[in-house]
Amino acid sequence: MTKRSMLIKVHAKIGDLGREKADGVLIPLFEDHGELCGSFPQLDKATADLLCLLVKRGDFRGERYKTFMVYTHDPVAPRRIILVGLGKRDEFDLDRMREAGGAGFYYAREAGLKKLIVPAKSVEVDGFSIEELLEAFLTGGILRTYQFNELKTNDKPSRAMLNECVVMSGDRVQRESIKQALRRATIVSQAVYLARDLVSLPANKKTPTILAGIARSIAKRQGLKCKIISEKEARTMGMGAFSAVGQGSREPATMIILEYRAGCNYGRPIVLIGKGITFDSGGISLKPPDRMEVMKDDMAGGAAVMAILQATAELQLPLHVIGIIPAAENLPGGKAYKPGDVLVSLSGQTIEVISTDAEGRLILADALTYAQRFRPQAIVDLATLTGACVVALGDYVAGVMGNNESHLTRVKIAGEKSGEKVWPLPLWEEYFEYLRSDVADFKNVGGRAAGTITAGMFLKRFVGSAPWVHIDIAGPAWLEKDRPYMPKGASGFGVRLLMQLLMEWQQ
Ligand code: BES
Ligand code: ZN
Ligand code: ZN
């Protein structure tokens, strides 16, 4: 990766809103926005009471994601006021705030504005702190304005780019806590950008070897430990499932391990595992050509895990976190593994390959077994694992399964708070019947029924006693259409979900 996508710079300032030079002031408003009139006297004056008129006459009603712009005049420094709707007050949650931030920043960028002001006091809602509201608003704004332009030579954005946002506050103490909130928003959004950049890259520019190099450079920058196990080493170590998937490609597989430890005494690690298939052609069980190009996103779990390690280190969370990314390219080369092959996994269990397209669970199996060496207090894996999960849940939420109720509950709550929601599916033992094999301990595919669950049951066979949660992100990892705070394409799903989990982690 030569270049990383740039984030809008956000910072907090004390001072008079009317005096700060900017292209616009961005103000979120509820549908019943009587409070607008009079709450920014400097702005009322500068717009000849237009803001009051707007409210009275109902030209702008504050509906969700709607924007409305008015020009100011001297002596007010910011050139415009941009109102953005939050919808109904009684339907409010933090996702509304992210959506409004997304809509406001998107409007500003499309209008060619470079610098925005957000007044801290414009975001006041009972039951929420100003800091969490601002964090959500700015996160939404930053996430919505992501663009992947690295590989374009002729279509550079011609307009000046929105690149700065100042949060104005009148209060010195408040400014300090706002600064912290902005720091979190920036670091987490930066991690989402990294995950999106990696997923957006085409497979020829992110081979397992290239991914390992990127992991090394992240490790160097953030002071993480980084270990790369080559395909050859993996085979000698006994990772027969992982290495089989890599052997159909001329690009050797790599197992990437990143480790973050705050200080020296943070006990047993939380292990995060991310599926890193840099391209999934299906292998010998070749996929149909329609939309196959999207299968460059099959490393979205791995990309998220790398990004999470970066953000965890930057935020210096008081934790011990290990990321494992089994990376491989699933191709039907001359040495490719085949349906009918029996693989001996690192755990010693044997697997009959039914479909080489069910490769994700194979690489995850050996990664899960490897994870046991670290005696983890908890394991989470993120994987674009099954098309069946997209059929069941669509692309708004991820499927979640696991072996421990309280660990599952934590992930579910983190999902609700972050807006990256997960929905549970059962891992009851009877589902294992679908995986019975005549020649090996079990098969890698259990037929069409309950495809997401049988994949989960397969993984469960490789998890020791540690609390484990498996998140199937096949749906939300890639979006076909723009969302209020997500451009279409790679979403970076999982980064904000697991950052929320880690930031609130209690042993
Ligand atoms: N990477 C795919 C799953 C996938 C499908 C992700 C669609 C995103 C969108 C995975 O490796 C796969 O091919 N799974 C098979 C499993 C089947 C052979 C049991 C599938 O879902 O079809
Ligand atoms: Zn596949
Ligand atoms: Zn796959």
Short mmCIF file of C-alpha atoms and ligand atoms in Angstrom, two decimals:
data_model
loop_
_atom_site.label_atom_id
_atom_site.label_comp_id
_atom_site.label_asym_id
_atom_site.label_seq_id
_atom_site.Cartn_x
_atom_site.Cartn_y
_atom_site.Cartn_z
CA MET A 1 0.00 0.00 0.00
CA THR A 2 1.71 3.16 -1.13
CA LYS A 3 -0.62 5.75 0.32
CA ARG A 4 -3.24 5.75 3.00
CA SER A 5 -6.54 7.58 2.62
CA MET A 6 -6.49 10.87 4.51
CA LEU A 7 -8.81 11.72 7.36
CA ILE A 8 -10.42 15.07 8.01
CA LYS A 9 -8.53 16.75 10.85
CA VAL A 10 -10.74 17.49 13.84
CA HIS A 11 -9.77 19.64 16.79
CA ALA A 12 -11.32 21.46 19.72
CA LYS A 13 -11.04 25.20 20.28
CA ILE A 14 -12.29 27.69 22.83
CA GLY A 15 -13.74 30.85 21.47
CA ASP A 16 -16.42 32.76 19.70
CA LEU A 17 -18.16 30.89 16.95
CA GLY A 18 -18.77 34.08 15.01
CA ARG A 19 -15.08 34.90 14.81
CA GLU A 20 -13.64 31.63 13.57
CA LYS A 21 -13.02 31.76 9.83
CA ALA A 22 -14.58 28.77 8.11
CA ASP A 23 -16.66 27.78 5.11
CA GLY A 24 -19.59 26.74 7.24
CA VAL A 25 -21.07 26.04 10.68
CA LEU A 26 -22.72 22.64 10.88
CA ILE A 27 -25.69 22.37 13.26
CA PRO A 28 -27.70 19.18 13.89
CA LEU A 29 -31.38 19.73 14.68
CA PHE A 30 -34.33 17.65 15.84
CA GLU A 31 -37.64 17.71 14.01
CA ASP A 32 -39.16 19.84 16.76
CA HIS A 33 -36.32 22.36 16.64
CA GLY A 34 -37.83 25.34 18.36
CA GLU A 35 -34.55 25.76 20.21
CA LEU A 36 -32.66 26.91 17.13
CA CYS A 37 -34.07 30.41 17.31
CA GLY A 38 -32.13 32.33 19.94
CA SER A 39 -29.53 29.75 20.82
CA PHE A 40 -26.89 31.17 18.50
CA PRO A 41 -27.46 34.92 18.77
CA GLN A 42 -24.33 35.72 16.73
CA LEU A 43 -25.71 33.62 13.90
CA ASP A 44 -29.25 34.98 14.11
CA LYS A 45 -27.86 38.47 13.67
CA ALA A 46 -25.65 37.46 10.80
CA THR A 47 -28.51 35.92 8.91
CA ALA A 48 -30.99 38.75 9.52
CA ASP A 49 -33.01 36.36 11.70
CA LEU A 50 -33.27 33.89 8.85
CA LEU A 51 -32.74 31.00 11.26
CA CYS A 52 -35.81 32.07 13.25
CA LEU A 53 -37.83 32.44 10.07
CA LEU A 54 -36.76 29.04 8.87
CA VAL A 55 -38.14 27.46 12.00
CA LYS A 56 -41.35 29.47 11.97
CA ARG A 57 -42.16 28.92 8.32
CA GLY A 58 -41.14 25.27 8.31
CA ASP A 59 -38.80 25.41 5.30
CA PHE A 60 -36.45 23.11 7.14
CA ARG A 61 -38.15 20.59 9.35
CA GLY A 62 -35.15 18.61 10.63
CA GLU A 63 -36.03 15.31 9.03
CA ARG A 64 -33.42 12.55 9.16
CA TYR A 65 -30.38 13.19 6.95
CA LYS A 66 -31.95 16.29 5.33
CA THR A 67 -29.69 19.32 4.96
CA PHE A 68 -30.40 23.02 4.49
CA MET A 69 -27.92 25.81 3.86
CA VAL A 70 -28.12 29.58 4.41
CA TYR A 71 -25.43 32.19 3.73
CA THR A 72 -24.26 34.52 6.47
CA HIS A 73 -23.03 38.06 6.06
CA ASP A 74 -20.53 40.29 7.87
CA PRO A 75 -19.37 40.50 10.57
CA VAL A 76 -19.71 36.77 11.06
CA ALA A 77 -16.61 34.87 9.94
CA PRO A 78 -18.06 31.48 8.91
CA ARG A 79 -19.58 31.88 5.44
CA ARG A 80 -22.52 29.53 5.73
CA ILE A 81 -24.79 27.77 8.16
CA ILE A 82 -25.62 24.16 7.34
CA LEU A 83 -28.49 22.56 9.20
CA VAL A 84 -28.78 18.79 9.30
CA GLY A 85 -31.80 16.81 10.50
CA LEU A 86 -31.74 14.36 13.42
CA GLY A 87 -35.33 13.18 13.01
CA LYS A 88 -37.72 12.79 15.92
CA ARG A 89 -36.39 13.34 19.42
CA ASP A 90 -38.09 10.25 20.85
CA GLU A 91 -36.49 8.02 18.20
CA PHE A 92 -32.98 9.25 18.97
CA ASP A 93 -29.95 7.04 19.45
CA LEU A 94 -26.23 7.44 18.73
CA ASP A 95 -26.62 6.04 15.25
CA ARG A 96 -28.87 9.01 14.42
CA MET A 97 -26.02 11.24 15.46
CA ARG A 98 -23.59 9.35 13.21
CA GLU A 99 -26.05 9.56 10.34
CA ALA A 100 -26.50 13.31 10.78
CA GLY A 101 -22.72 13.78 10.92
CA GLY A 102 -22.44 11.71 7.76
CA ALA A 103 -25.10 13.71 5.92
CA GLY A 104 -23.66 17.08 7.03
CA PHE A 105 -20.05 16.30 6.11
CA TYR A 106 -21.13 14.77 2.81
CA TYR A 107 -23.11 17.90 1.93
CA ALA A 108 -20.14 20.09 2.81
CA ARG A 109 -17.70 18.06 0.77
CA GLU A 110 -19.97 17.96 -2.29
CA ALA A 111 -20.43 21.73 -2.01
CA GLY A 112 -16.65 22.11 -2.17
CA LEU A 113 -16.19 23.37 1.41
CA LYS A 114 -12.85 22.92 3.11
CA LYS A 115 -13.34 23.85 6.74
CA LEU A 116 -16.33 23.31 9.02
CA ILE A 117 -17.20 24.41 12.54
CA VAL A 118 -19.36 22.35 14.88
CA PRO A 119 -20.56 24.23 17.98
CA ALA A 120 -20.24 21.88 20.97
CA LYS A 121 -23.47 23.12 22.49
CA SER A 122 -25.49 22.35 19.36
CA VAL A 123 -25.40 18.72 20.41
CA GLU A 124 -27.28 18.44 23.67
CA VAL A 125 -29.60 15.50 24.28
CA ASP A 126 -30.88 14.28 27.66
CA GLY A 127 -29.32 11.01 28.74
CA PHE A 128 -26.18 11.46 26.60
CA SER A 129 -22.96 13.29 27.36
CA ILE A 130 -21.78 16.02 25.00
CA GLU A 131 -18.60 13.99 24.50
CA GLU A 132 -20.37 10.84 23.30
CA LEU A 133 -22.68 12.86 21.05
CA LEU A 134 -19.76 14.70 19.47
CA GLU A 135 -17.79 11.49 19.12
CA ALA A 136 -20.69 9.91 17.22
CA PHE A 137 -21.37 13.00 15.08
CA LEU A 138 -17.76 13.37 13.98
CA THR A 139 -17.23 9.64 13.52
CA GLY A 140 -20.22 9.62 11.16
CA GLY A 141 -18.83 12.61 9.30
CA ILE A 142 -15.35 11.17 8.91
CA LEU A 143 -16.63 7.74 7.90
CA ARG A 144 -19.02 9.12 5.27
CA THR A 145 -16.34 11.12 3.49
CA TYR A 146 -13.96 8.19 2.95
CA GLN A 147 -12.71 7.78 -0.61
CA PHE A 148 -10.39 5.20 -2.13
CA ASN A 149 -8.48 7.05 -4.85
CA GLU A 150 -5.09 5.40 -4.55
CA LEU A 151 -5.27 3.64 -7.89
CA LYS A 152 -6.78 6.44 -9.98
CA THR A 153 -4.46 8.48 -12.14
CA ASN A 154 -6.96 10.40 -14.29
CA ASP A 155 -9.90 11.04 -12.01
CA LYS A 156 -8.44 12.98 -9.11
CA PRO A 157 -11.03 14.88 -7.10
CA SER A 158 -11.04 18.30 -8.71
CA ARG A 159 -12.77 20.11 -5.87
CA ALA A 160 -10.95 21.30 -2.81
CA MET A 161 -11.27 18.58 -0.20
CA LEU A 162 -13.05 18.98 3.09
CA ASN A 163 -10.10 18.56 5.42
CA GLU A 164 -10.71 20.37 8.70
CA CYS A 165 -13.36 20.52 11.37
CA VAL A 166 -13.19 22.68 14.51
CA VAL A 167 -15.38 21.94 17.50
CA MET A 168 -16.00 25.26 19.28
CA SER A 169 -16.67 25.32 22.97
CA GLY A 170 -16.94 28.18 25.40
CA ASP A 171 -15.67 26.24 28.37
CA ARG A 172 -12.05 25.35 29.16
CA VAL A 173 -12.82 22.22 31.23
CA GLN A 174 -15.23 20.94 28.63
CA ARG A 175 -12.62 21.48 25.96
CA GLU A 176 -10.31 18.94 27.63
CA SER A 177 -12.91 16.17 27.69
CA ILE A 178 -14.02 17.06 24.18
CA LYS A 179 -10.41 16.72 23.08
CA GLN A 180 -10.37 13.16 24.43
CA ALA A 181 -13.59 12.31 22.61
CA LEU A 182 -12.20 13.70 19.36
CA ARG A 183 -9.02 11.70 19.84
CA ARG A 184 -11.02 8.48 20.18
CA ALA A 185 -13.15 9.35 17.14
CA THR A 186 -10.04 10.07 15.09
CA ILE A 187 -8.09 6.96 16.09
CA VAL A 188 -11.02 4.60 15.62
CA SER A 189 -12.01 6.21 12.29
CA GLN A 190 -8.41 6.03 11.14
CA ALA A 191 -8.51 2.30 11.88
CA VAL A 192 -11.73 1.95 9.88
CA TYR A 193 -10.01 3.80 7.02
CA LEU A 194 -7.08 1.37 7.20
CA ALA A 195 -9.42 -1.64 7.09
CA ARG A 196 -11.33 -0.11 4.15
CA ASP A 197 -8.10 0.68 2.28
CA LEU A 198 -6.94 -2.91 2.68
CA VAL A 199 -10.25 -4.39 1.59
CA SER A 200 -10.55 -1.96 -1.36
CA LEU A 201 -7.12 -2.93 -2.69
CA PRO A 202 -7.33 -5.48 -5.48
CA ALA A 203 -5.91 -8.94 -4.82
CA ASN A 204 -2.87 -8.32 -7.03
CA LYS A 205 -1.85 -5.51 -4.67
CA LYS A 206 -2.43 -7.33 -1.37
CA THR A 207 -1.01 -10.82 -1.68
CA PRO A 208 -0.46 -12.66 1.64
CA THR A 209 3.19 -11.58 1.43
CA ILE A 210 2.23 -7.93 0.92
CA LEU A 211 -0.25 -8.13 3.83
CA ALA A 212 2.51 -9.51 6.04
CA GLY A 213 4.69 -6.54 5.05
CA ILE A 214 1.91 -4.10 5.91
CA ALA A 215 1.44 -5.83 9.28
CA ARG A 216 5.18 -5.47 9.93
CA SER A 217 5.10 -1.76 9.19
CA ILE A 218 2.08 -1.22 11.44
CA ALA A 219 3.89 -3.15 14.17
CA LYS A 220 7.00 -1.03 13.77
CA ARG A 221 5.06 2.22 13.91
CA GLN A 222 2.96 1.21 16.93
CA GLY A 223 5.51 -0.80 18.88
CA LEU A 224 3.70 -4.11 18.45
CA LYS A 225 5.29 -7.53 18.31
CA CYS A 226 4.92 -9.12 14.88
CA LYS A 227 5.57 -12.69 13.84
CA ILE A 228 5.04 -14.13 10.37
CA ILE A 229 4.76 -17.87 9.83
CA SER A 230 5.43 -18.81 6.20
CA GLU A 231 3.36 -21.42 4.37
CA LYS A 232 6.31 -23.78 4.49
CA GLU A 233 6.81 -23.35 8.22
CA ALA A 234 3.08 -23.74 8.78
CA ARG A 235 3.13 -27.05 6.92
CA THR A 236 6.04 -28.33 9.04
CA MET A 237 4.29 -27.18 12.19
CA GLY A 238 1.34 -29.37 11.23
CA MET A 239 -1.09 -26.73 9.98
CA GLY A 240 -2.40 -29.07 7.29
CA ALA A 241 -5.71 -27.25 6.84
CA PHE A 242 -4.29 -23.74 6.50
CA SER A 243 -1.42 -24.74 4.21
CA ALA A 244 -3.71 -26.80 1.93
CA VAL A 245 -5.77 -23.71 1.12
CA GLY A 246 -2.63 -21.77 0.14
CA GLN A 247 -1.11 -24.43 -2.06
CA GLY A 248 -3.25 -23.79 -5.16
CA SER A 249 -1.69 -20.35 -5.62
CA ARG A 250 1.82 -19.31 -6.65
CA GLU A 251 1.52 -16.69 -3.88
CA PRO A 252 2.55 -18.39 -0.64
CA ALA A 253 0.23 -18.13 2.34
CA THR A 254 1.32 -16.30 5.49
CA MET A 255 0.07 -16.52 9.07
CA ILE A 256 0.38 -13.05 10.61
CA ILE A 257 0.53 -12.59 14.38
CA LEU A 258 0.45 -9.14 15.97
CA GLU A 259 0.72 -8.66 19.72
CA TYR A 260 -0.05 -5.64 21.86
CA ARG A 261 0.67 -5.56 25.57
CA ALA A 262 0.13 -2.53 27.72
CA GLY A 263 3.05 -2.33 30.12
CA CYS A 264 3.96 -5.80 31.32
CA ASN A 265 1.17 -6.96 33.54
CA TYR A 266 -2.11 -7.30 31.78
CA GLY A 267 -2.53 -11.03 32.15
CA ARG A 268 -3.98 -13.47 29.68
CA PRO A 269 -4.62 -12.13 26.20
CA ILE A 270 -7.77 -11.52 24.24
CA VAL A 271 -7.13 -13.18 20.90
CA LEU A 272 -8.72 -11.76 17.75
CA ILE A 273 -8.64 -13.87 14.60
CA GLY A 274 -9.49 -12.50 11.15
CA LYS A 275 -10.05 -14.48 7.95
CA GLY A 276 -7.47 -13.29 5.43
CA ILE A 277 -8.35 -14.82 2.06
CA THR A 278 -6.93 -12.17 -0.28
CA PHE A 279 -8.98 -13.59 -3.14
CA ASP A 280 -11.54 -16.38 -3.06
CA SER A 281 -12.03 -17.90 -6.51
CA GLY A 282 -13.50 -20.97 -4.83
CA GLY A 283 -10.45 -23.03 -5.87
CA ILE A 284 -11.21 -26.28 -7.74
CA SER A 285 -14.85 -25.79 -6.62
CA LEU A 286 -14.68 -22.65 -8.75
CA LYS A 287 -17.21 -19.90 -8.12
CA PRO A 288 -19.43 -18.61 -10.96
CA PRO A 289 -17.91 -15.50 -12.62
CA ASP A 290 -20.74 -13.11 -11.79
CA ARG A 291 -19.47 -10.61 -9.16
CA MET A 292 -16.41 -12.73 -8.47
CA GLU A 293 -14.32 -9.53 -8.31
CA VAL A 294 -15.95 -8.73 -4.96
CA MET A 295 -14.18 -11.78 -3.50
CA LYS A 296 -11.16 -9.54 -2.94
CA ASP A 297 -13.12 -8.62 0.20
CA ASP A 298 -12.61 -12.09 1.67
CA MET A 299 -9.87 -10.73 3.91
CA ALA A 300 -12.17 -8.15 5.52
CA GLY A 301 -11.95 -9.94 8.87
CA GLY A 302 -8.15 -9.92 8.72
CA ALA A 303 -8.09 -6.26 7.69
CA ALA A 304 -10.31 -5.37 10.64
CA VAL A 305 -8.07 -7.28 13.06
CA MET A 306 -4.95 -5.45 11.82
CA ALA A 307 -6.76 -2.13 12.14
CA ILE A 308 -7.98 -2.98 15.65
CA LEU A 309 -4.44 -3.75 16.79
CA GLN A 310 -3.30 -0.41 15.41
CA ALA A 311 -6.05 1.50 17.24
CA THR A 312 -5.63 -0.47 20.48
CA ALA A 313 -1.95 0.45 20.54
CA GLU A 314 -2.60 4.08 19.68
CA LEU A 315 -5.17 4.39 22.44
CA GLN A 316 -2.87 2.49 24.82
CA LEU A 317 -5.78 0.41 26.14
CA PRO A 318 -4.89 -1.37 29.41
CA LEU A 319 -5.09 -4.83 27.83
CA HIS A 320 -3.14 -7.68 26.29
CA VAL A 321 -4.44 -8.30 22.75
CA ILE A 322 -3.17 -10.71 20.09
CA GLY A 323 -4.31 -10.62 16.47
CA ILE A 324 -3.96 -13.66 14.23
CA ILE A 325 -4.53 -13.35 10.50
CA PRO A 326 -4.24 -16.50 8.42
CA ALA A 327 -3.73 -15.07 4.91
CA ALA A 328 -3.95 -17.09 1.69
CA GLU A 329 -5.14 -16.86 -1.89
CA ASN A 330 -7.69 -19.53 -2.82
CA LEU A 331 -6.91 -20.48 -6.43
CA PRO A 332 -7.26 -23.64 -8.54
CA GLY A 333 -3.54 -24.04 -9.46
CA GLY A 334 -1.82 -27.29 -10.38
CA LYS A 335 -1.04 -28.07 -6.77
CA ALA A 336 -4.44 -27.04 -5.48
CA TYR A 337 -6.20 -29.12 -2.85
CA LYS A 338 -9.23 -30.99 -4.13
CA PRO A 339 -12.66 -32.19 -3.10
CA GLY A 340 -12.17 -35.58 -1.46
CA ASP A 341 -8.75 -34.71 -0.02
CA VAL A 342 -8.37 -35.44 3.66
CA LEU A 343 -6.41 -32.83 5.61
CA VAL A 344 -4.75 -33.28 8.98
CA SER A 345 -5.28 -30.10 10.97
CA LEU A 346 -2.95 -28.67 13.60
CA SER A 347 -5.33 -30.03 16.23
CA GLY A 348 -4.77 -33.55 14.86
CA GLN A 349 -8.39 -33.85 13.76
CA THR A 350 -8.88 -34.96 10.13
CA ILE A 351 -11.11 -33.13 7.67
CA GLU A 352 -12.66 -34.41 4.44
CA VAL A 353 -12.79 -31.61 1.88
CA ILE A 354 -16.18 -31.51 0.19
CA SER A 355 -15.82 -28.05 -1.31
CA THR A 356 -12.59 -26.11 -1.74
CA ASP A 357 -14.80 -23.02 -1.60
CA ALA A 358 -15.39 -23.62 2.11
CA GLU A 359 -11.77 -22.55 2.66
CA GLY A 360 -12.34 -19.92 5.34
CA ARG A 361 -13.20 -22.41 8.05
CA LEU A 362 -10.07 -24.43 7.16
CA ILE A 363 -7.64 -21.56 7.67
CA LEU A 364 -9.54 -20.44 10.78
CA ALA A 365 -9.40 -23.98 12.20
CA ASP A 366 -5.60 -23.95 12.40
CA ALA A 367 -5.58 -20.33 13.60
CA LEU A 368 -8.00 -21.25 16.41
CA THR A 369 -5.84 -24.20 17.45
CA TYR A 370 -2.73 -22.01 17.31
CA ALA A 371 -4.49 -19.42 19.50
CA GLN A 372 -4.67 -21.96 22.36
CA ARG A 373 -0.92 -21.53 22.87
CA PHE A 374 -1.50 -18.09 24.26
CA ARG A 375 -3.95 -19.35 26.92
CA PRO A 376 -6.46 -16.67 25.91
CA GLN A 377 -9.05 -15.31 28.32
CA ALA A 378 -11.34 -14.89 25.31
CA ILE A 379 -11.31 -15.38 21.55
CA VAL A 380 -13.23 -13.50 18.86
CA ASP A 381 -13.04 -14.36 15.19
CA LEU A 382 -14.24 -12.16 12.34
CA ALA A 383 -14.82 -13.77 8.96
CA THR A 384 -16.62 -13.30 5.64
CA LEU A 385 -17.50 -16.95 6.06
CA THR A 386 -20.78 -17.90 4.41
CA GLY A 387 -23.09 -16.71 1.65
CA ALA A 388 -25.84 -18.29 3.76
CA CYS A 389 -25.37 -15.55 6.35
CA VAL A 390 -26.08 -12.90 3.70
CA VAL A 391 -29.25 -14.81 2.78
CA ALA A 392 -30.33 -15.00 6.43
CA LEU A 393 -29.45 -11.51 7.68
CA GLY A 394 -28.65 -9.30 4.68
CA ASP A 395 -25.92 -6.69 4.76
CA TYR A 396 -27.03 -4.59 7.74
CA VAL A 397 -25.95 -6.95 10.51
CA ALA A 398 -23.47 -9.77 11.14
CA GLY A 399 -24.29 -13.25 12.41
CA VAL A 400 -22.86 -14.20 15.77
CA MET A 401 -22.29 -17.60 17.40
CA GLY A 402 -20.25 -18.85 20.31
CA ASN A 403 -19.73 -21.15 23.27
CA ASN A 404 -20.23 -18.72 26.14
CA GLU A 405 -23.35 -16.71 26.91
CA SER A 406 -21.75 -13.84 28.79
CA HIS A 407 -19.08 -13.34 26.12
CA LEU A 408 -21.85 -13.36 23.47
CA THR A 409 -23.83 -10.80 25.45
CA ARG A 410 -20.85 -8.45 25.65
CA VAL A 411 -20.38 -8.61 21.89
CA LYS A 412 -24.09 -8.02 21.34
CA ILE A 413 -24.06 -4.93 23.58
CA ALA A 414 -20.91 -3.60 21.86
CA GLY A 415 -22.80 -4.05 18.60
CA GLU A 416 -25.75 -1.98 19.76
CA LYS A 417 -23.53 0.80 21.11
CA SER A 418 -21.27 1.01 18.06
CA GLY A 419 -24.05 0.64 15.50
CA GLU A 420 -22.30 -2.45 14.07
CA LYS A 421 -25.01 -4.87 15.08
CA VAL A 422 -24.80 -8.64 15.43
CA TRP A 423 -27.58 -11.21 15.62
CA PRO A 424 -27.26 -14.66 17.26
CA LEU A 425 -27.62 -18.09 15.68
CA PRO A 426 -27.54 -21.31 17.73
CA LEU A 427 -24.66 -23.78 17.88
CA TRP A 428 -26.59 -26.79 19.17
CA GLU A 429 -24.79 -30.14 18.94
CA GLU A 430 -27.41 -31.73 16.67
CA TYR A 431 -26.17 -29.48 13.84
CA PHE A 432 -22.90 -31.38 13.93
CA GLU A 433 -24.70 -34.37 12.34
CA TYR A 434 -24.57 -32.53 9.00
CA LEU A 435 -20.78 -32.66 9.10
CA ARG A 436 -20.33 -36.42 9.63
CA SER A 437 -17.86 -37.98 7.21
CA ASP A 438 -17.28 -41.58 6.08
CA VAL A 439 -13.52 -41.21 5.75
CA ALA A 440 -12.39 -38.50 8.18
CA ASP A 441 -13.39 -37.05 11.55
CA PHE A 442 -15.74 -34.65 9.76
CA LYS A 443 -16.41 -32.84 6.49
CA ASN A 444 -15.79 -29.16 5.74
CA VAL A 445 -19.32 -28.67 4.37
CA GLY A 446 -22.65 -29.91 5.65
CA GLY A 447 -24.92 -29.30 2.66
CA ARG A 448 -27.27 -26.40 2.04
CA ALA A 449 -29.20 -26.54 5.31
CA ALA A 450 -28.15 -24.07 8.03
CA GLY A 451 -24.97 -23.10 6.17
CA THR A 452 -23.88 -20.42 8.62
CA ILE A 453 -24.49 -22.61 11.66
CA THR A 454 -22.68 -25.68 10.26
CA ALA A 455 -19.69 -23.41 9.52
CA GLY A 456 -19.87 -22.29 13.16
CA MET A 457 -20.11 -25.93 14.34
CA PHE A 458 -17.01 -26.74 12.30
CA LEU A 459 -15.05 -23.92 13.98
CA LYS A 460 -16.30 -24.99 17.40
CA ARG A 461 -14.38 -28.27 17.00
CA PHE A 462 -11.13 -26.26 17.07
CA VAL A 463 -11.86 -24.04 20.04
CA GLY A 464 -10.59 -25.19 23.38
CA SER A 465 -12.25 -24.18 26.60
CA ALA A 466 -11.79 -20.41 26.20
CA PRO A 467 -14.91 -18.27 25.77
CA TRP A 468 -15.21 -17.83 22.01
CA VAL A 469 -17.38 -15.76 19.71
CA HIS A 470 -17.51 -16.18 15.94
CA ILE A 471 -18.79 -13.23 13.86
CA ASP A 472 -19.82 -13.93 10.27
CA ILE A 473 -19.44 -10.60 8.43
CA ALA A 474 -20.08 -11.90 4.89
CA GLY A 475 -23.02 -9.45 4.55
CA PRO A 476 -21.94 -6.12 6.07
CA ALA A 477 -18.25 -6.25 5.00
CA TRP A 478 -19.13 -4.92 1.55
CA LEU A 479 -21.95 -2.50 0.69
CA GLU A 480 -23.57 -2.19 -2.71
CA LYS A 481 -25.08 1.22 -1.95
CA ASP A 482 -24.15 4.34 0.00
CA ARG A 483 -25.45 4.56 3.59
CA PRO A 484 -25.87 7.73 5.68
CA TYR A 485 -22.40 7.29 7.15
CA MET A 486 -20.89 4.67 4.89
CA PRO A 487 -19.93 5.09 1.25
CA LYS A 488 -20.57 1.98 -0.84
CA GLY A 489 -17.80 -0.60 -1.06
CA ALA A 490 -15.61 -1.77 1.83
CA SER A 491 -17.25 -0.87 5.16
CA GLY A 492 -14.55 -1.75 7.68
CA PHE A 493 -17.24 -3.63 9.63
CA GLY A 494 -15.97 -5.10 12.88
CA VAL A 495 -13.45 -2.39 13.72
CA ARG A 496 -15.85 -0.16 15.65
CA LEU A 497 -17.68 -3.19 17.10
CA LEU A 498 -14.54 -4.74 18.59
CA MET A 499 -13.01 -1.39 19.59
CA GLN A 500 -16.18 -0.80 21.62
CA LEU A 501 -15.78 -4.27 23.16
CA LEU A 502 -12.11 -3.66 24.02
CA MET A 503 -12.62 -0.13 25.36
CA GLU A 504 -15.17 -1.48 27.84
CA TRP A 505 -13.43 -4.77 28.60
CA GLN A 506 -13.56 -5.94 32.21
CA GLN A 507 -11.87 -9.19 33.11
N1 BES B 1 -15.99 -16.19 1.07
C1 BES B 1 -17.10 -17.06 0.90
C2 BES B 1 -18.37 -16.55 1.61
C3 BES B 1 -19.00 -15.31 1.05
C4 BES B 1 -20.01 -15.40 0.12
C5 BES B 1 -18.65 -14.06 1.52
C6 BES B 1 -20.63 -14.27 -0.35
C7 BES B 1 -19.26 -12.91 1.05
C8 BES B 1 -20.25 -13.03 0.12
C9 BES B 1 -16.79 -18.43 1.47
O1 BES B 1 -15.47 -18.83 1.41
C10 BES B 1 -17.59 -19.41 0.67
O2 BES B 1 -17.36 -19.51 -0.50
N2 BES B 1 -18.51 -20.09 1.34
C11 BES B 1 -19.35 -21.03 0.68
C12 BES B 1 -19.52 -22.21 1.58
C13 BES B 1 -20.18 -23.37 0.92
C14 BES B 1 -19.27 -23.99 -0.12
C15 BES B 1 -20.53 -24.35 1.99
C16 BES B 1 -20.69 -20.35 0.42
O3 BES B 1 -21.16 -19.60 1.26
O4 BES B 1 -21.24 -20.56 -0.66
ZN ZN B 2 -14.99 -19.77 -0.47
ZN ZN B 3 -14.07 -17.32 1.38
#
